[in-house]
């Protein structure tokens, strides 16, 4: 790694924000300088990048460092997508680490500006692995900034569910921060405004707090299996495999007929997307050692119910149905059927340790 980049990163807070580097920042810089990346394990074809980044993000949510590093190997196998992967890293840092470690979240975004993908070349892999390890090693992570980002558009469009007294300080804090970043009266706010696109609009929420107690929840992580080289939880509504799986469940699948019945009795536009969002909260969105604001979680869930035209009890029932189908293996069964149809035995992976091309099989 060129010394000039290391020095730039070390002095980043003073040069961009006007204050000295926190101790945590200095430790991260030293760790990156000394870091030795693990050997590359395997590769995937470029067209599977959507599934790959989905798997990578969810492995970090679960704190699964072994899986995250394996997936970083595959990311390095498509260097033409470095810029895209950097953006996803920034999103993960804000969406899934957030207030659990604001310094690390801002460090990830700073790295994206200091290490241009094309100029950094093969060193991208080293930085990807280091940042993945740092995020996985955290005791806590949080979706708080993600929740802010979900609620903000509803404030702008005035499309909100019935509000409670606890909602007012949440809405006010989000609106004030949006105005503050747009006005950018400090170097830090100007930096957030300039780089907000890297984290899909979530960087603006860096260090935003609301007047409630942060709680840690320890929900059990759902089990997964490997399907066509990737963990089953990656095949969600943001992948074509996941979308087809959701459509099949809405149309009716043996063993999960209750989902079809739910949508027959509750007319929901875009039923498969409603099911996908319900599944997110019981599988893909689960975070190990998650930090939450309970009133924020309540508002977020009421907003999802409202957006799908469902009473809150019906929305929670849909979540229960998704969790039941997941627990009983129906969802992974349908995922596997779709994968067999899309990929069959024709897709190949490259085993970097053995140096040969291997047939891809579901397991």
Coordinates of C-alpha atoms in Angstrom, one line a residue:
X1 CA 0.0 0.0 0.0
X2 CA 1.6 3.3 -1.0
X3 CA 2.8 5.3 2.0
X4 CA 1.1 8.5 0.7
X5 CA -2.3 6.8 0.9
X6 CA -1.6 5.5 4.5
X7 CA -0.6 9.0 5.6
X8 CA -3.6 10.6 3.9
X9 CA -5.9 8.2 5.7
X10 CA -4.2 8.8 9.1
X11 CA -4.6 12.6 8.8
X12 CA -8.1 12.4 7.1
X13 CA -10.1 13.7 10.1
X14 CA -7.9 16.8 10.5
X15 CA -7.7 17.5 6.7
X16 CA -11.4 16.9 6.0
X17 CA -13.3 17.6 9.2
X18 CA -11.0 20.0 11.1
X19 CA -10.3 17.9 14.2
X20 CA -7.7 15.4 15.4
X21 CA -8.0 11.7 14.6
X22 CA -9.7 9.8 17.4
X23 CA -7.7 7.0 19.0
X24 CA -9.9 4.4 17.4
X25 CA -9.1 6.0 14.0
X26 CA -5.3 5.8 14.6
X27 CA -5.7 2.1 15.7
X28 CA -7.6 1.3 12.5
X29 CA -5.0 3.0 10.3
X30 CA -2.2 1.0 12.0
X31 CA -4.1 -2.2 11.7
X32 CA -4.7 -1.6 8.0
X33 CA -1.0 -0.9 7.4
X34 CA 0.1 -4.1 9.1
X35 CA -2.7 -6.3 7.7
X36 CA -2.0 -9.4 5.7
X37 CA -5.0 -10.6 3.7
X38 CA -5.9 -14.3 3.7
X39 CA -5.4 -16.4 0.6
X40 CA -8.1 -16.1 -2.0
X41 CA -10.5 -19.1 -1.8
X42 CA -12.8 -19.0 -4.8
X43 CA -14.4 -16.9 -7.5
X44 CA -17.8 -16.4 -9.0
X45 CA -18.9 -15.2 -12.4
X46 CA -19.6 -11.5 -12.8
X47 CA -23.3 -11.9 -13.5
X48 CA -23.8 -13.2 -9.9
X49 CA -22.5 -10.0 -8.3
X50 CA -26.0 -9.2 -7.0
X51 CA -26.2 -12.4 -5.1
X52 CA -22.6 -12.0 -4.0
X53 CA -23.0 -8.6 -2.4
X54 CA -26.2 -9.7 -0.8
X55 CA -24.4 -12.6 0.8
X56 CA -21.5 -10.4 1.8
X57 CA -23.7 -7.9 3.6
X58 CA -25.7 -10.4 5.4
X59 CA -22.6 -12.3 6.6
X60 CA -21.4 -9.1 8.2
X61 CA -24.7 -8.6 9.8
X62 CA -24.3 -12.0 11.4
X63 CA -20.7 -11.4 12.3
X64 CA -19.6 -14.4 10.3
X65 CA -16.0 -13.5 9.5
X66 CA -15.1 -16.8 7.8
X67 CA -18.0 -16.4 5.4
X68 CA -17.3 -12.7 4.8
X69 CA -13.7 -13.3 3.9
X70 CA -14.6 -16.2 1.6
X71 CA -17.0 -13.9 -0.2
X72 CA -14.4 -11.1 -0.4
X73 CA -12.3 -13.6 -2.5
X74 CA -15.2 -13.8 -5.0
X75 CA -15.4 -10.0 -5.1
X76 CA -11.7 -9.9 -5.9
X77 CA -12.3 -12.2 -8.9
X78 CA -14.2 -9.5 -10.7
X79 CA -11.9 -6.5 -10.4
X80 CA -14.0 -4.5 -13.0
X81 CA -16.6 -4.2 -10.3
X82 CA -14.3 -2.8 -7.6
X83 CA -16.1 0.6 -7.7
X84 CA -19.5 -1.1 -7.2
X85 CA -18.2 -3.2 -4.3
X86 CA -16.7 -0.1 -2.6
X87 CA -20.2 1.5 -2.7
X88 CA -21.7 -1.6 -1.1
X89 CA -19.0 -1.5 1.6
X90 CA -20.0 2.1 2.4
X91 CA -23.7 1.2 2.5
X92 CA -22.9 -1.8 4.9
X93 CA -20.9 0.4 7.2
X94 CA -23.8 2.9 7.5
X95 CA -26.7 0.5 7.2
X96 CA -25.4 -2.3 9.4
X97 CA -22.7 -0.8 11.7
X98 CA -23.9 2.7 12.1
X99 CA -24.1 4.0 15.7
X100 CA -22.5 0.8 17.1
X101 CA -19.2 2.3 15.8
X102 CA -19.5 5.7 14.1
X103 CA -15.7 5.9 13.7
X104 CA -15.5 2.6 11.8
X105 CA -18.5 3.7 9.6
X106 CA -16.8 6.9 8.7
X107 CA -13.5 5.1 8.3
X108 CA -15.0 2.8 5.7
X109 CA -16.3 5.8 3.7
X110 CA -13.0 7.6 4.0
X111 CA -11.2 4.5 2.7
X112 CA -13.5 4.6 -0.4
X113 CA -12.2 8.1 -1.1
X114 CA -8.5 7.5 -0.4
X115 CA -8.2 4.2 -2.4
X116 CA -9.6 4.8 -5.9
X117 CA -10.5 1.3 -7.2
X118 CA -8.5 1.5 -10.5
X119 CA -5.4 3.0 -9.0
X120 CA -5.4 0.8 -5.9
X121 CA -5.5 -2.4 -8.1
X122 CA -4.9 -5.7 -6.3
X123 CA -4.6 -3.8 -3.0
X124 CA -8.4 -3.5 -3.1
X125 CA -8.6 -7.1 -1.9
X126 CA -6.5 -6.4 1.2
X127 CA -8.6 -3.3 2.2
X128 CA -11.9 -5.2 1.5
X129 CA -10.8 -8.0 3.8
X130 CA -9.5 -5.7 6.5
X131 CA -12.7 -3.7 6.6
X132 CA -14.8 -6.9 6.6
X133 CA -12.9 -8.3 9.5
X134 CA -13.3 -5.0 11.5
X135 CA -17.1 -5.0 10.9
X136 CA -17.5 -8.7 11.8
X137 CA -15.4 -8.4 14.9
X138 CA -17.7 -5.8 16.5
X139 CA -19.7 -7.1 19.5
X140 CA -22.6 -4.9 18.4
X141 CA -24.0 -3.6 15.1
X142 CA -27.1 -1.6 14.3
X143 CA -29.7 -0.8 11.6
X144 CA -30.7 2.5 13.2
X145 CA -29.4 4.6 10.3
X146 CA -31.1 2.3 7.9
X147 CA -34.4 2.9 9.8
X148 CA -33.9 6.6 9.5
X149 CA -33.4 6.2 5.8
X150 CA -36.6 4.2 5.4
X151 CA -38.6 6.8 7.3
X152 CA -37.2 10.0 5.7
X153 CA -38.9 9.6 2.3
X154 CA -42.3 9.1 4.1
X155 CA -41.7 12.4 5.9
X156 CA -41.0 14.2 2.6
X157 CA -44.1 12.7 0.9
X158 CA -46.3 13.0 4.0
X159 CA -47.2 9.3 3.7
X160 CA -47.0 8.3 7.3
X161 CA -49.1 6.0 9.5
X162 CA -51.0 7.2 12.5
X163 CA -48.4 8.7 14.8
X164 CA -47.8 8.3 18.5
X165 CA -46.2 10.8 20.9
X166 CA -42.9 8.9 20.6
X167 CA -42.8 9.5 16.9
X168 CA -42.5 13.3 17.0
X169 CA -38.9 13.5 18.3
X170 CA -37.9 10.9 15.7
X171 CA -39.4 12.8 12.8
X172 CA -38.0 16.1 14.0
X173 CA -34.5 14.7 14.4
X174 CA -34.5 13.2 10.9
X175 CA -35.8 16.4 9.3
X176 CA -33.4 18.6 11.2
X177 CA -30.4 16.4 10.2
X178 CA -31.5 16.5 6.6
X179 CA -31.6 20.3 6.7
X180 CA -28.3 20.5 8.6
X181 CA -26.4 18.4 6.0
X182 CA -27.9 20.2 3.1
X183 CA -26.9 23.6 4.7
X184 CA -23.5 22.2 5.6
X185 CA -22.2 24.8 8.0
X186 CA -19.3 22.6 9.2
X187 CA -16.6 20.7 7.4
X188 CA -18.0 17.4 8.7
X189 CA -21.5 18.1 7.4
X190 CA -20.1 19.3 4.1
X191 CA -18.2 16.0 3.8
X192 CA -21.4 14.0 4.7
X193 CA -23.3 15.9 2.0
X194 CA -20.5 15.4 -0.6
X195 CA -20.2 11.7 0.1
X196 CA -23.7 10.8 1.0
X197 CA -24.2 9.1 -2.4
X198 CA -21.6 6.5 -1.5
X199 CA -23.9 5.1 1.2
X200 CA -27.2 5.6 -0.6
X201 CA -28.2 8.6 1.5
X202 CA -27.4 7.1 4.9
X203 CA -24.1 8.9 5.6
X204 CA -26.1 12.0 6.5
X205 CA -27.3 10.2 9.7
X206 CA -23.8 9.7 11.0
X207 CA -23.9 10.4 14.8
X208 CA -27.6 11.3 14.8
X209 CA -29.2 10.3 18.1
X210 CA -32.8 10.5 19.3
X211 CA -33.9 10.9 23.0
X212 CA -34.5 7.3 23.7
X213 CA -32.5 4.6 25.4
X214 CA -30.5 2.3 23.0
X215 CA -31.1 -1.3 23.8
X216 CA -29.2 -4.5 22.8
X217 CA -31.3 -7.4 21.5
X218 CA -30.0 -10.8 21.0
X219 CA -32.3 -12.6 18.6
X220 CA -31.2 -16.0 17.3
X221 CA -29.8 -16.0 13.9
X222 CA -31.8 -18.3 11.5
X223 CA -30.0 -21.3 10.2
X224 CA -28.9 -21.3 6.5
X225 CA -27.6 -23.8 4.0
X226 CA -25.2 -23.4 1.1
X227 CA -27.1 -23.2 -2.3
X228 CA -25.0 -23.0 -5.4
X229 CA -21.9 -21.8 -3.5
X230 CA -23.6 -19.0 -1.6
X231 CA -25.5 -18.9 1.7
X232 CA -29.2 -19.3 1.2
X233 CA -30.0 -16.0 2.9
X234 CA -28.5 -14.1 0.0
X235 CA -31.4 -15.0 -2.4
X236 CA -33.7 -12.2 -1.3
X237 CA -36.0 -9.7 -3.1
X238 CA -33.0 -7.9 -4.5
X239 CA -31.9 -10.9 -6.6
X240 CA -33.7 -12.5 -9.5
X241 CA -33.7 -15.9 -7.7
X242 CA -35.2 -14.3 -4.6
X243 CA -37.9 -12.5 -6.6
X244 CA -38.9 -15.7 -8.4
X245 CA -39.0 -17.6 -5.1
X246 CA -41.3 -14.9 -3.6
X247 CA -43.6 -15.0 -6.6
X248 CA -44.0 -18.8 -6.3
X249 CA -44.8 -18.5 -2.6
X250 CA -47.5 -16.0 -3.4
X251 CA -49.0 -18.2 -6.1
X252 CA -49.0 -21.1 -3.7
X253 CA -46.4 -23.7 -2.6
X254 CA -47.0 -27.1 -1.0
X255 CA -46.3 -26.7 2.7
X256 CA -46.8 -22.9 2.7
X257 CA -50.3 -22.6 1.4
X258 CA -51.1 -20.2 4.2
X259 CA -49.1 -17.5 2.4
X260 CA -51.3 -17.8 -0.7
X261 CA -54.3 -17.7 1.5
X262 CA -53.1 -14.6 3.3
X263 CA -52.9 -12.7 0.1
X264 CA -56.2 -14.0 -1.1
X265 CA -57.9 -12.6 2.0
X266 CA -55.7 -9.4 2.1
X267 CA -55.5 -7.6 -1.2
X268 CA -52.0 -6.2 -1.4
X269 CA -50.5 -4.6 -4.5
X270 CA -47.1 -6.1 -5.1
X271 CA -47.7 -9.0 -2.8
X272 CA -44.4 -10.6 -3.5
X273 CA -42.6 -7.5 -2.4
X274 CA -44.6 -7.3 0.8
X275 CA -43.6 -10.9 1.5
X276 CA -40.0 -10.1 0.6
X277 CA -39.9 -7.2 3.2
X278 CA -41.6 -9.4 5.8
X279 CA -38.9 -12.1 5.1
X280 CA -36.2 -9.4 5.5
X281 CA -37.1 -8.8 9.1
X282 CA -37.1 -12.5 10.0
X283 CA -34.0 -13.5 8.0
X284 CA -31.8 -11.2 6.0
X285 CA -32.1 -8.2 8.3
X286 CA -31.2 -10.0 11.4
X287 CA -28.1 -8.6 13.1
X288 CA -26.0 -10.3 15.8
X289 CA -25.8 -8.1 18.9
X290 CA -28.2 -5.6 17.4
X291 CA -28.6 -2.1 19.0
X292 CA -32.1 -0.6 18.6
X293 CA -34.3 2.2 19.7
X294 CA -37.6 0.5 20.5
X295 CA -39.8 3.5 19.4
X296 CA -37.9 3.7 16.1
X297 CA -38.5 0.0 15.4
X298 CA -42.2 0.5 16.2
X299 CA -42.5 3.4 13.8
X300 CA -40.6 1.5 11.0
X301 CA -42.9 -1.5 11.3
X302 CA -46.1 0.6 11.3
X303 CA -44.7 2.4 8.2
X304 CA -44.3 -0.9 6.4
X305 CA -47.8 -2.0 7.4
X306 CA -49.2 1.3 6.2
X307 CA -47.3 1.2 2.9
X308 CA -48.8 -2.2 2.1
X309 CA -52.3 -1.2 3.2
X310 CA -52.3 -3.7 6.1
X311 CA -53.4 -3.3 9.7
X312 CA -50.5 -3.8 12.0
X313 CA -51.7 -7.2 13.2
X314 CA -51.9 -8.4 9.6
X315 CA -48.4 -7.2 8.9
X316 CA -47.0 -9.0 11.9
X317 CA -49.0 -12.1 10.9
X318 CA -47.3 -12.0 7.5
X319 CA -43.9 -11.9 9.2
X320 CA -44.9 -14.9 11.2
X321 CA -45.9 -16.8 8.1
X322 CA -42.6 -16.0 6.4
X323 CA -40.7 -17.1 9.5
X324 CA -42.6 -20.4 9.6
X325 CA -41.9 -21.1 6.0
X326 CA -38.3 -20.3 6.5
X327 CA -38.0 -22.4 9.7
X328 CA -39.7 -25.4 8.0
X329 CA -37.3 -25.3 5.0
X330 CA -39.9 -24.4 2.4
X331 CA -38.3 -21.1 1.4
X332 CA -34.9 -22.7 0.9
X333 CA -36.5 -25.6 -1.0
X334 CA -38.1 -23.1 -3.4
X335 CA -34.8 -21.2 -3.7
X336 CA -33.1 -24.4 -4.6
X337 CA -35.7 -25.2 -7.3
X338 CA -35.3 -21.8 -8.8
X339 CA -31.5 -22.1 -8.8
X340 CA -31.6 -25.4 -10.5
X341 CA -33.7 -23.9 -13.2
X342 CA -31.5 -20.8 -13.6
X343 CA -28.1 -22.3 -13.2
X344 CA -28.4 -26.1 -13.3
X345 CA -25.0 -27.7 -13.5
X346 CA -23.7 -25.2 -16.1
X347 CA -22.3 -22.5 -13.9
X348 CA -18.7 -22.9 -12.9
X349 CA -16.6 -21.7 -10.0
X350 CA -12.8 -21.4 -9.8
X351 CA -11.2 -22.9 -6.8
X352 CA -8.2 -20.6 -6.1
X353 CA -6.6 -23.0 -3.7
X354 CA -6.6 -26.0 -6.1
X355 CA -6.2 -23.9 -9.2
X356 CA -8.8 -25.5 -11.2
X357 CA -12.4 -25.0 -12.5
X358 CA -15.0 -27.0 -10.6
X359 CA -18.6 -27.8 -11.4
X360 CA -21.1 -25.9 -9.3
X361 CA -23.6 -28.0 -7.4
X362 CA -26.2 -27.3 -4.8
X363 CA -25.8 -28.7 -1.3

